[in-house]
PDB file of C-alpha atoms in Angstrom:
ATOM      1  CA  UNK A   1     -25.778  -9.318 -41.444  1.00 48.00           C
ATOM      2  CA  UNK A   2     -22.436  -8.181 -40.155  1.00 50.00           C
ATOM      3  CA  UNK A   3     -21.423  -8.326 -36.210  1.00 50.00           C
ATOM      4  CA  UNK A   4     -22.581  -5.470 -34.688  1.00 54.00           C
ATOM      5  CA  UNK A   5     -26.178  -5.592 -36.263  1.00 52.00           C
ATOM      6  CA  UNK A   6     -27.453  -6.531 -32.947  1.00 51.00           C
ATOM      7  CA  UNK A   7     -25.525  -4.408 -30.886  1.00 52.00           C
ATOM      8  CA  UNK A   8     -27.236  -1.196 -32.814  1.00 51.00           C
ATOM      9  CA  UNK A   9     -30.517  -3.200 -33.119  1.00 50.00           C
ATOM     10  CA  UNK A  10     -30.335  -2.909 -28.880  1.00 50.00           C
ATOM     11  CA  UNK A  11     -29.296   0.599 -28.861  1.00 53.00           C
ATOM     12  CA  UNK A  12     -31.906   1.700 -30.731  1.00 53.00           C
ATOM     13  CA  UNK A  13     -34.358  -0.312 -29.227  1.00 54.00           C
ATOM     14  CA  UNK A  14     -33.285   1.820 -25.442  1.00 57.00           C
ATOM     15  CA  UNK A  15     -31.546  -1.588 -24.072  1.00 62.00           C
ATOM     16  CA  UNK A  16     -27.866  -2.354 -22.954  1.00 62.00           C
ATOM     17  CA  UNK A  17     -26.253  -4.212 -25.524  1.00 66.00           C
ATOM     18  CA  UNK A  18     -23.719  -5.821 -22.617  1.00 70.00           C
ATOM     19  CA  UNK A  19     -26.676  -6.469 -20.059  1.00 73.00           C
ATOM     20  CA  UNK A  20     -26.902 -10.462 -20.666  1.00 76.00           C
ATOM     21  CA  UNK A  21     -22.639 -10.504 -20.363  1.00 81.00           C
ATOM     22  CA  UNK A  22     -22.910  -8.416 -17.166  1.00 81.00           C
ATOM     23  CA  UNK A  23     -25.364 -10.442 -15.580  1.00 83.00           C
ATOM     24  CA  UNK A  24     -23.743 -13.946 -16.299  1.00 84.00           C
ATOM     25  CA  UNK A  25     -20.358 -11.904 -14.855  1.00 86.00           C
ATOM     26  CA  UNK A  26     -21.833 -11.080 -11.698  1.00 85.00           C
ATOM     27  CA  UNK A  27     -23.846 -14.656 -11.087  1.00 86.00           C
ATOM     28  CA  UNK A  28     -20.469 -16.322 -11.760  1.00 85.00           C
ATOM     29  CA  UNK A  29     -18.632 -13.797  -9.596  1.00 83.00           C
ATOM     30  CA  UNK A  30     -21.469 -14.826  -6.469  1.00 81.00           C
ATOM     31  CA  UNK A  31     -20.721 -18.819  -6.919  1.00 82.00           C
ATOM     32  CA  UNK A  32     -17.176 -18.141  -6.820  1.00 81.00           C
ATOM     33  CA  UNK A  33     -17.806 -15.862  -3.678  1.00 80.00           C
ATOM     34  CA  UNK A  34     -20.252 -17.495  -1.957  1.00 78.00           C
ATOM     35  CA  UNK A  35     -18.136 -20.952  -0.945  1.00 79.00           C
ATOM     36  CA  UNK A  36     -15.472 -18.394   0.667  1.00 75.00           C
ATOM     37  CA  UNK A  37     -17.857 -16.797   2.676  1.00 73.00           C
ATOM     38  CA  UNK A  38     -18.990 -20.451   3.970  1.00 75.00           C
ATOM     39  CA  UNK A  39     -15.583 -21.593   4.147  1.00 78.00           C
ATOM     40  CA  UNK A  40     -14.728 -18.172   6.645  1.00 75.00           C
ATOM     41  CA  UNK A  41     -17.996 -18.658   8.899  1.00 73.00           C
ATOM     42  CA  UNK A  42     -18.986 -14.934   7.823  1.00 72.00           C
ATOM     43  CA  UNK A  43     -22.357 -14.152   9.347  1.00 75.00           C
ATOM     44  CA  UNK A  44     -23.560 -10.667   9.988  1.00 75.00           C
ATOM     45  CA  UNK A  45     -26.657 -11.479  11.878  1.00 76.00           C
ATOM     46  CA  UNK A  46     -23.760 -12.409  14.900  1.00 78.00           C
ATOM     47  CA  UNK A  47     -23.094  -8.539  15.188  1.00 76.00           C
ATOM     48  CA  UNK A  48     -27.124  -7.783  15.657  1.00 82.00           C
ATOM     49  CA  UNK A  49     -27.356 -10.652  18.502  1.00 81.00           C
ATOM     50  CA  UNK A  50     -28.103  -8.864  21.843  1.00 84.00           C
ATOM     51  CA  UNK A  51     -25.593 -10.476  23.783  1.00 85.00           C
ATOM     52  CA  UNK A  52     -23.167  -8.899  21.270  1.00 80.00           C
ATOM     53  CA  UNK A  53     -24.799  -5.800  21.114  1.00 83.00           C
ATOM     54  CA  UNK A  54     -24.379  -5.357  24.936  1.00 85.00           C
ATOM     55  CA  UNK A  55     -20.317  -6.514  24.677  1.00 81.00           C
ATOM     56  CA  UNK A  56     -20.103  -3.675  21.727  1.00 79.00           C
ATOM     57  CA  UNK A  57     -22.237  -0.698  24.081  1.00 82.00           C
ATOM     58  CA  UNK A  58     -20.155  -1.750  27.147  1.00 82.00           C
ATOM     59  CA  UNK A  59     -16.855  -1.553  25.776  1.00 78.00           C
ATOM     60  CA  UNK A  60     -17.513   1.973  23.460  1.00 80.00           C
ATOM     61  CA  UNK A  61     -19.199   3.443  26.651  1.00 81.00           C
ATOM     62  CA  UNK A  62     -15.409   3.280  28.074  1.00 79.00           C
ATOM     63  CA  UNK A  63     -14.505   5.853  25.188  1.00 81.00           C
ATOM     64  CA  UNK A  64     -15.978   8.588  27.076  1.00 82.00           C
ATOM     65  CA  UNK A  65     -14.839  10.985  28.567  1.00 82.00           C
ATOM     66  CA  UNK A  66     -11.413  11.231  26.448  1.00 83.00           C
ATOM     67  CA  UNK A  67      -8.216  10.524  28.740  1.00 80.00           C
ATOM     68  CA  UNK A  68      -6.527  14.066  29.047  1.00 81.00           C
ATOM     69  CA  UNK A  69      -4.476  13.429  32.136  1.00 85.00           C
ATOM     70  CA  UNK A  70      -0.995  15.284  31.208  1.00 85.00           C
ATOM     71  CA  UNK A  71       1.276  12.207  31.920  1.00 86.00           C
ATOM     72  CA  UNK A  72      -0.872  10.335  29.143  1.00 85.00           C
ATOM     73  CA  UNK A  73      -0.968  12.788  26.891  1.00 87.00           C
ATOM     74  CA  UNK A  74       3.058  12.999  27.061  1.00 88.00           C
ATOM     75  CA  UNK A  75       3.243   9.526  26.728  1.00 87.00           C
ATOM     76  CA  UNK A  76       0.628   9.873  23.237  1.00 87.00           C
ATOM     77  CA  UNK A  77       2.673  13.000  22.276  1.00 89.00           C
ATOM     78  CA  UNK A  78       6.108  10.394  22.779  1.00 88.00           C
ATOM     79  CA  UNK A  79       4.676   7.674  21.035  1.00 86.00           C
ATOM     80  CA  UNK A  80       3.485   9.877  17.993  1.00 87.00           C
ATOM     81  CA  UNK A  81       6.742  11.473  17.396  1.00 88.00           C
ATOM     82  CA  UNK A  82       7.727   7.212  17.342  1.00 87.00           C
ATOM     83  CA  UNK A  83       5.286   6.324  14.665  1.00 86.00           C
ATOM     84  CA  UNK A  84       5.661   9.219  12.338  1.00 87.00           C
ATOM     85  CA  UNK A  85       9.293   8.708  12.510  1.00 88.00           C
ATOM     86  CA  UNK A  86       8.678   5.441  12.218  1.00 88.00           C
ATOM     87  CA  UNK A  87       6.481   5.375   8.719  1.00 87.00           C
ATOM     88  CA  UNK A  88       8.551   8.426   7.906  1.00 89.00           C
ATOM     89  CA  UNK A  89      12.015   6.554   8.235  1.00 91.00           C
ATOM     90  CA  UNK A  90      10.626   3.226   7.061  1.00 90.00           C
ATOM     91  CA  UNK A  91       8.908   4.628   3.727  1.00 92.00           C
ATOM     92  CA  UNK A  92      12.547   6.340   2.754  1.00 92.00           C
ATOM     93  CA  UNK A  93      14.357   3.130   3.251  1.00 93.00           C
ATOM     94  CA  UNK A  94      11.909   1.798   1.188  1.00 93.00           C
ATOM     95  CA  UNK A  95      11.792   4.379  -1.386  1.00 92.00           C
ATOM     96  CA  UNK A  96      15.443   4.083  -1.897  1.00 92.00           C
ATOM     97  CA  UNK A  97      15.739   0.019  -2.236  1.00 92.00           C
ATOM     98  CA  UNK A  98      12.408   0.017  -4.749  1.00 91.00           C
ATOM     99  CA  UNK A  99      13.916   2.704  -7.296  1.00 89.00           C
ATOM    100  CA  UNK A 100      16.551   1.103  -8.401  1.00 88.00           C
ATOM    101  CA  UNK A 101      14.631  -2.317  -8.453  1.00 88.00           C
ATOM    102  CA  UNK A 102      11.558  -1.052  -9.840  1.00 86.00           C
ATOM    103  CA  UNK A 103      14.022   1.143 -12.959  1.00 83.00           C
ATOM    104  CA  UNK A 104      15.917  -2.458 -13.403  1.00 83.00           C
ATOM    105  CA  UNK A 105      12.529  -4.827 -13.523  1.00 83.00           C
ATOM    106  CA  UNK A 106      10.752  -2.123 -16.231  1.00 79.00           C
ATOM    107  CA  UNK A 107      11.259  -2.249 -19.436  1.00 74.00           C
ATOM    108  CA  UNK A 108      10.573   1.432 -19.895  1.00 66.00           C
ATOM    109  CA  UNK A 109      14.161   1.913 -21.179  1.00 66.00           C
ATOM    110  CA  UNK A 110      14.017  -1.725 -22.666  1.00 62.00           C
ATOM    111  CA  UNK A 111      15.418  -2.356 -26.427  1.00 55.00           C
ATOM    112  CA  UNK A 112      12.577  -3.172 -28.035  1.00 53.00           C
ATOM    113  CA  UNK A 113      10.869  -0.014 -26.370  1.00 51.00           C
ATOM    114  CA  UNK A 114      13.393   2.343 -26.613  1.00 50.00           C
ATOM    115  CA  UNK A 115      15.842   1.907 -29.435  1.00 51.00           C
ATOM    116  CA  UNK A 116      18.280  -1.173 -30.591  1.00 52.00           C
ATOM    117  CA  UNK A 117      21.529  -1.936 -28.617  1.00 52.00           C
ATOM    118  CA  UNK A 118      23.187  -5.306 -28.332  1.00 56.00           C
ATOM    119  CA  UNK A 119      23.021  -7.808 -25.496  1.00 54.00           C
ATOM    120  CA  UNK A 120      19.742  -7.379 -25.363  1.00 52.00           C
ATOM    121  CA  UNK A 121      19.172 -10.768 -23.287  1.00 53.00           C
ATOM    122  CA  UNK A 122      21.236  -9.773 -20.651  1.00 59.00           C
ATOM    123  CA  UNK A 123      18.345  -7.525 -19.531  1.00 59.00           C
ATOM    124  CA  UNK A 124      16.162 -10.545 -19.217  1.00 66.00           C
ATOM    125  CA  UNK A 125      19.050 -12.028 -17.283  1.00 71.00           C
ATOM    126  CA  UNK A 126      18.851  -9.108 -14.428  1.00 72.00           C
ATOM    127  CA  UNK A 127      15.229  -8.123 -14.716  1.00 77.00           C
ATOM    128  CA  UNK A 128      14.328 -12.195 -13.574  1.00 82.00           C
ATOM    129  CA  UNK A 129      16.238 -12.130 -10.167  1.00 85.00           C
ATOM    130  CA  UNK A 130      15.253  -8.740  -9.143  1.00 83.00           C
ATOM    131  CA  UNK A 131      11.288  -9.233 -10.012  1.00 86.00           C
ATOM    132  CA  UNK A 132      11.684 -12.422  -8.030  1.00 89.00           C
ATOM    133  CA  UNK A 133      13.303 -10.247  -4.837  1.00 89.00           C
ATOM    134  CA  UNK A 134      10.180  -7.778  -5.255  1.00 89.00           C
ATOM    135  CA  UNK A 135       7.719 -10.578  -4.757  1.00 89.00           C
ATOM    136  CA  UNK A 136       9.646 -11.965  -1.355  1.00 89.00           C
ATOM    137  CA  UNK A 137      10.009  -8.501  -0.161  1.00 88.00           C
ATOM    138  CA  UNK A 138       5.843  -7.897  -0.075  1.00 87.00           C
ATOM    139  CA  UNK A 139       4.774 -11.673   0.426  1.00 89.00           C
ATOM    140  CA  UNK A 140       5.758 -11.761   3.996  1.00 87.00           C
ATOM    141  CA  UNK A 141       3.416  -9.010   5.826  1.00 86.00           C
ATOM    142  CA  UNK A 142       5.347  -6.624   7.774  1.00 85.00           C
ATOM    143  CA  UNK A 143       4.227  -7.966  11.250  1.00 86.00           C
ATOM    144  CA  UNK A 144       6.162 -11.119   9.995  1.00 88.00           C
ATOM    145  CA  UNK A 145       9.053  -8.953   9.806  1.00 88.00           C
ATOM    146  CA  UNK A 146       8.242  -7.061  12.774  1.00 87.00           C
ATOM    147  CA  UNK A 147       8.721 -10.253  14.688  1.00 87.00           C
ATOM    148  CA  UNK A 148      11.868 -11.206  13.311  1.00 88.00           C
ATOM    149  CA  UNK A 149      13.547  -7.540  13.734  1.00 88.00           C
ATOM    150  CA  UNK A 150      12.186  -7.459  17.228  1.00 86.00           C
ATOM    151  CA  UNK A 151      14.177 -11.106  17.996  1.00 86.00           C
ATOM    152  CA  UNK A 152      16.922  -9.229  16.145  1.00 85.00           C
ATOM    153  CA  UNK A 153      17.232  -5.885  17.008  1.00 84.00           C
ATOM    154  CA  UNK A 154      15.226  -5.452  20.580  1.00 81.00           C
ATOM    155  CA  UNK A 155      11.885  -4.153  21.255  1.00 80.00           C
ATOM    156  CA  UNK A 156      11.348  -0.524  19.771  1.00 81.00           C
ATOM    157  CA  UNK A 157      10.949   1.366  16.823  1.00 84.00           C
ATOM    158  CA  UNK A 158      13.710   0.329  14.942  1.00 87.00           C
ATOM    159  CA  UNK A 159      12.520  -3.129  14.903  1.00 87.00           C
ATOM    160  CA  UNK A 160       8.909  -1.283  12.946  1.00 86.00           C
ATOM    161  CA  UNK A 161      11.244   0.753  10.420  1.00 89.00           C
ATOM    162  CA  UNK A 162      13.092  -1.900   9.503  1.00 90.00           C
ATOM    163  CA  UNK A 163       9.843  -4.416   8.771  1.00 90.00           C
ATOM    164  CA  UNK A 164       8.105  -1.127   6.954  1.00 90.00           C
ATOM    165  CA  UNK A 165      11.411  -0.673   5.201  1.00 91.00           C
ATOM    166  CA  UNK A 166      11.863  -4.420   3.670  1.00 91.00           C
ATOM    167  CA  UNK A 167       8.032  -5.367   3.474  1.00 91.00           C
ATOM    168  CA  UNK A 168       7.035  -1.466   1.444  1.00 92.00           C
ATOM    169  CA  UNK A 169      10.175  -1.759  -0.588  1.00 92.00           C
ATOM    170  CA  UNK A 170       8.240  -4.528  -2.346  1.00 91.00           C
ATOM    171  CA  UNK A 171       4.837  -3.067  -2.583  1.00 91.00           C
ATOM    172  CA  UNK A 172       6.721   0.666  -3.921  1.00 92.00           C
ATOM    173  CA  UNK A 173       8.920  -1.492  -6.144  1.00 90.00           C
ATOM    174  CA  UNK A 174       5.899  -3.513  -7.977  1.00 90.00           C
ATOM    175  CA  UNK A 175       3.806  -0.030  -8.460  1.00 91.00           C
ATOM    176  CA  UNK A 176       6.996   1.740  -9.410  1.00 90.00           C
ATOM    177  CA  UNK A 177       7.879  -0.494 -12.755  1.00 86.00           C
ATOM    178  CA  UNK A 178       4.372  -0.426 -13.534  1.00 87.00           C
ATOM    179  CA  UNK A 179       4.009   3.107 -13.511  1.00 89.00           C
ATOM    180  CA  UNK A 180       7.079   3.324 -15.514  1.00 86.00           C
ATOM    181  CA  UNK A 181       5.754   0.620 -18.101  1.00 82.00           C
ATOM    182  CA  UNK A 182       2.626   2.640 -18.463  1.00 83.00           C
ATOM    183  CA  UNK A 183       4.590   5.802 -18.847  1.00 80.00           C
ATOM    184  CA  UNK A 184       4.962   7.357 -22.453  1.00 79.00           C
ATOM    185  CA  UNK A 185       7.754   6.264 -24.216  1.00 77.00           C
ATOM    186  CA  UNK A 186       7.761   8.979 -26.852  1.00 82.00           C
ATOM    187  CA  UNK A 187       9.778  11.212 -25.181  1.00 82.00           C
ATOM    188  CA  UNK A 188      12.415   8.700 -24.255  1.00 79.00           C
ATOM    189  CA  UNK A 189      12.710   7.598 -27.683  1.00 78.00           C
ATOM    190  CA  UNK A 190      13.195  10.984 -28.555  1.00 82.00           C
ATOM    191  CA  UNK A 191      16.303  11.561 -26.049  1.00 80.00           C
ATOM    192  CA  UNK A 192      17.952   8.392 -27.712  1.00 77.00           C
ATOM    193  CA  UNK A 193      17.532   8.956 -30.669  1.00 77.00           C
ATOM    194  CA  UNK A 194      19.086  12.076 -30.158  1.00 80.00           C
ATOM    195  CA  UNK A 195      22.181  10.611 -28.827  1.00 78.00           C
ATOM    196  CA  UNK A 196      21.190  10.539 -25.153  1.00 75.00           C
ATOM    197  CA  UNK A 197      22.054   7.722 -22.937  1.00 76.00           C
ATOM    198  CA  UNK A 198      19.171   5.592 -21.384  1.00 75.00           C
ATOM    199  CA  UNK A 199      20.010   6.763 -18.255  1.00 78.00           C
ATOM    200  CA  UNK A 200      19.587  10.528 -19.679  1.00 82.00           C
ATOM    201  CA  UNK A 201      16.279   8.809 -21.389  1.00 80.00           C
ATOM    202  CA  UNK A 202      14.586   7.958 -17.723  1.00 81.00           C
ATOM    203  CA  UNK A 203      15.723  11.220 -15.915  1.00 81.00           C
ATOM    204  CA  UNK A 204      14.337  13.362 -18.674  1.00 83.00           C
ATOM    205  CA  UNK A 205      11.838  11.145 -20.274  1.00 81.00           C
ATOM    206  CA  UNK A 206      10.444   8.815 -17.986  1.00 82.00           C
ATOM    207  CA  UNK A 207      10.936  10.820 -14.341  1.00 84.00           C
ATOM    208  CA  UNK A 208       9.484  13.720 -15.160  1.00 84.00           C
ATOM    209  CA  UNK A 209       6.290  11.937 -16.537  1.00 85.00           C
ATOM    210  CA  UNK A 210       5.971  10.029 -13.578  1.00 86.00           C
ATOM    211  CA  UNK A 211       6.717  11.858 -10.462  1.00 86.00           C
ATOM    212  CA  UNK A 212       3.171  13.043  -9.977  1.00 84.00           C
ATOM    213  CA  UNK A 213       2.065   9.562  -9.814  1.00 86.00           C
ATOM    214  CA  UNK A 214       5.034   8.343  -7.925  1.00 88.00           C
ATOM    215  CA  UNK A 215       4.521  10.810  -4.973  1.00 86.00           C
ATOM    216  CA  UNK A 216       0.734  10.443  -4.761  1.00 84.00           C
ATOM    217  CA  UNK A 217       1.384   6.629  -3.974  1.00 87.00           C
ATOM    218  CA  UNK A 218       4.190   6.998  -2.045  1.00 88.00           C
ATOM    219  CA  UNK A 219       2.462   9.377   0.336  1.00 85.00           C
ATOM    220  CA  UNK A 220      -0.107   7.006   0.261  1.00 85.00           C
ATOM    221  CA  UNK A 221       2.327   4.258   1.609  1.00 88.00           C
ATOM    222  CA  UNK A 222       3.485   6.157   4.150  1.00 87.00           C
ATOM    223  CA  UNK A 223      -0.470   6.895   5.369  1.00 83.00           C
ATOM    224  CA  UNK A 224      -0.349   3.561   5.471  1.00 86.00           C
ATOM    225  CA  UNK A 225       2.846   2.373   6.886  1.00 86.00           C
ATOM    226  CA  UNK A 226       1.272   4.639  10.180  1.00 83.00           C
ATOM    227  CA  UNK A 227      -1.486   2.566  10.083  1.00 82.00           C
ATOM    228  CA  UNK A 228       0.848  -0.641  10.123  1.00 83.00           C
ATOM    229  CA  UNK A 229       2.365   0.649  13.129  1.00 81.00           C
ATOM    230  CA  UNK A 230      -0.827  -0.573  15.035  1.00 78.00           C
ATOM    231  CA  UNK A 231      -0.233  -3.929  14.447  1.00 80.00           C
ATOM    232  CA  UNK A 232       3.447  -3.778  14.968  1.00 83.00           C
ATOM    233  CA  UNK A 233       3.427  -2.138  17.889  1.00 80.00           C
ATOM    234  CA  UNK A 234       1.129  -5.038  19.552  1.00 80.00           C
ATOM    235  CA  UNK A 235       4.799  -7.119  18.982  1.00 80.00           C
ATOM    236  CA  UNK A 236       6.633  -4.692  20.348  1.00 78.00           C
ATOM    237  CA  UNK A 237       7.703  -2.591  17.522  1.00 77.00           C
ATOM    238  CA  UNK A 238       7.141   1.010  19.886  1.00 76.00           C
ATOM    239  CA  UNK A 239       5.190   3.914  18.292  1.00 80.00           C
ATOM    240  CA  UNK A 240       1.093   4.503  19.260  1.00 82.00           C
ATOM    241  CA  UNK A 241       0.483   0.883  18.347  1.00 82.00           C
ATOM    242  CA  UNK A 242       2.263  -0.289  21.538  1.00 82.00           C
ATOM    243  CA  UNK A 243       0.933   2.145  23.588  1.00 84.00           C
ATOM    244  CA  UNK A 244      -2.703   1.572  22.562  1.00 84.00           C
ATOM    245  CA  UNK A 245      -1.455  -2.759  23.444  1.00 82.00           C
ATOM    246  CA  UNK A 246      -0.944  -1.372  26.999  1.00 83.00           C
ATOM    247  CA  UNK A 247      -4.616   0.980  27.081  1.00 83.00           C
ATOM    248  CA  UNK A 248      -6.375  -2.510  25.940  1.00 81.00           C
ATOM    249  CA  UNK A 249      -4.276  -4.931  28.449  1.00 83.00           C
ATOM    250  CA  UNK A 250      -5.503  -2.354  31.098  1.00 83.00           C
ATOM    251  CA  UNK A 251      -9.488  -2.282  29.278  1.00 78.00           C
ATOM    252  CA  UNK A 252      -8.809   2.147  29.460  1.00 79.00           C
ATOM    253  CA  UNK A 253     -11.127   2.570  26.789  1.00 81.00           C
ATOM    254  CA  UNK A 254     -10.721   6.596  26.990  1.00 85.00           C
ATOM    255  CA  UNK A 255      -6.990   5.882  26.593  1.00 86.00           C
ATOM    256  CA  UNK A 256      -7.946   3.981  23.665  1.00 85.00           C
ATOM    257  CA  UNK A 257     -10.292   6.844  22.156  1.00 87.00           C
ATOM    258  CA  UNK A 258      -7.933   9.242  22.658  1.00 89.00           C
ATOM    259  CA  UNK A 259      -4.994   7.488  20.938  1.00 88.00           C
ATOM    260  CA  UNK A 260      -7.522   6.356  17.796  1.00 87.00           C
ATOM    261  CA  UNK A 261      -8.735  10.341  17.541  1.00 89.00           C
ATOM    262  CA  UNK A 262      -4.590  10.385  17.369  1.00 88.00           C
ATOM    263  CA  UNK A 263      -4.572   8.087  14.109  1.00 85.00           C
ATOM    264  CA  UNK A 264      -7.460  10.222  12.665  1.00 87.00           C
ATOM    265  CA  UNK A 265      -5.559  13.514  13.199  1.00 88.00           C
ATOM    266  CA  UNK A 266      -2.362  11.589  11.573  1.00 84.00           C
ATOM    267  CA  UNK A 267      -4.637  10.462   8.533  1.00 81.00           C
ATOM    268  CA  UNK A 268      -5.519  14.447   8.281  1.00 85.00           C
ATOM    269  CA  UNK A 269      -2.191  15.257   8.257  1.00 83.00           C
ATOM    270  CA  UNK A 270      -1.266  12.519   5.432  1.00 79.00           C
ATOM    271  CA  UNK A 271      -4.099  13.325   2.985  1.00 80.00           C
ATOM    272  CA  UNK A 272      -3.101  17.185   3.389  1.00 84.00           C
ATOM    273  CA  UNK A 273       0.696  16.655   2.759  1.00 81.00           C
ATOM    274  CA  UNK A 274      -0.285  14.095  -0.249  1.00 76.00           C
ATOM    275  CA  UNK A 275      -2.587  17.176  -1.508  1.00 79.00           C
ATOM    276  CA  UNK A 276      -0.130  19.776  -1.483  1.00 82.00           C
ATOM    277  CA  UNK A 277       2.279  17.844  -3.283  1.00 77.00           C
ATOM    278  CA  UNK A 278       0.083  17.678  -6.009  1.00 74.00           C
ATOM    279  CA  UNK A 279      -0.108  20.942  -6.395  1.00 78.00           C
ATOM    280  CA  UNK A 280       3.294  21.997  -6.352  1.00 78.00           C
ATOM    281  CA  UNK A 281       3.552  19.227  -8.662  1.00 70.00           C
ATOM    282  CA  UNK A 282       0.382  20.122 -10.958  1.00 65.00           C
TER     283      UNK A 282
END
């Protein structure tokens, strides 16, 4: 009886050949869980207590009305400007450190992907070091380096583009090379074999391929490096995220609505630019 006897057996008898694997995969995937939940004190039923319950009401019943006063909405209108040129800023400095990283940890345009050459170990020799820079770059979160920058460079936004800038250059770099490794490498083959150069083989072969995938994530970043402003701003990195520190200190909770219906519109205005991207890209 060969292999897969009781795999059709199953089929035709209506029943998931996989079921038994699937199940044993998700009871081991609940032990593993279920001592980390422990561990982290995570308990729900805290949320539902009534004491709770009252803290929550009380504090969201501050949300209304809005604040619309014009010298706050001046101030939310300042500190926008701040966080999209912030994430805006930050995610190009980024952009332009993890290309070149991302193109020299790939092996899209590696010999034994691409065609022969000689010295091939020296790639190996440059690829190690500049994988290892990628992993420092995203291990320390970006309110780490928010901290340091502010110590360094004063309170502000410069101190936020500069952590987005280090801290995304990581994250963009590590997605980068694995787009490019996923990438096709037909058509780069192609170009050297026709007597291109490799760097000919990524604009042409690899780029092109790519780009649609490369600007959907990168937009994504930058949704997400306006998020990270938040948090920075609480250290004094400027933007929305240090003006909604001063609406908590104060407990304005319309303040505080106001500037998160701010985030929401930003958000908006992220997915729409990441949509028509794609279709001038499509």
């Amino acid at each position: 009886m060969s292999a897969s006897a009781p795999i059709a057996a199953a089929r035709a008898a209506g029943r998931d050949p996989a079921a038994a694997r699937r199940l044993a995969l998700t009871i081991v995937a609940v032990m593993l869980l279920w001592p980390g939940l422990r561990l982290t004190e995570f308990n729900p039923a805290v949320l539902f207590e009534p004491r709770a319950v009252a803290v929550v009401g009380r504090f969201l019943g501050t949300f209304f009305p809005l604040a619309t006063s014009a010298s706050f909405l001046e101030s939310v209108a300042r500190a926008t400007l701040e966080t999209l040129a912030m994430a805006t800023a930050g995610i190009a400095i980024a952009m332009v450190i993890a290309l070149p990283l991302a193109l020299v940890v790939s092996r899209c345009l590696s010999i034994a992907r691409i065609g022969p050459a000689r010295r091939w170990w020296l790639g190996d020799l440059v690829r190690l070091p500049a994988r290892w820079l990628l992993i420092v770059l995203r291990s320390i979160p970006e309110v780490v380096w928010a901290l340091l920058f502010v110590r360094a460079v004063g309170l502000g936004p410069a101190a936020g583009v500069l952590a987005i800038a280090i801290n995304y250059a990581g994250m963009l770099g590590k997605v980068y090379f694995e787009i490019f490794e996923s990438s096709d490498p037909r058509p780069a083959r192609a170009i050297i074999a026709a007597g291109g150069g490799r760097l000919a083989a990524f604009a042409y072969g690899v780029f092109p391929l790519t780009l649609p995938e490369l600007v959907s994530y990168s937009v994504y970043r930058w949704e997400c490096a306006m998020r990270a402003s938040v948090v920075m701003g609480f250290v004094g990195a400027g933007g929305l995220g240090q003006q909604m520190e001063l609406s908590l200190r104060m407990l304005a909770g319309g303040e505080v609505a106001t500037i998160l219906l701010t985030f929401f519109l930003l958000v908006l205005l992220a997915d729409a630019v990441s949509a028509l991207l794609r279709r001038s890209l499509a």
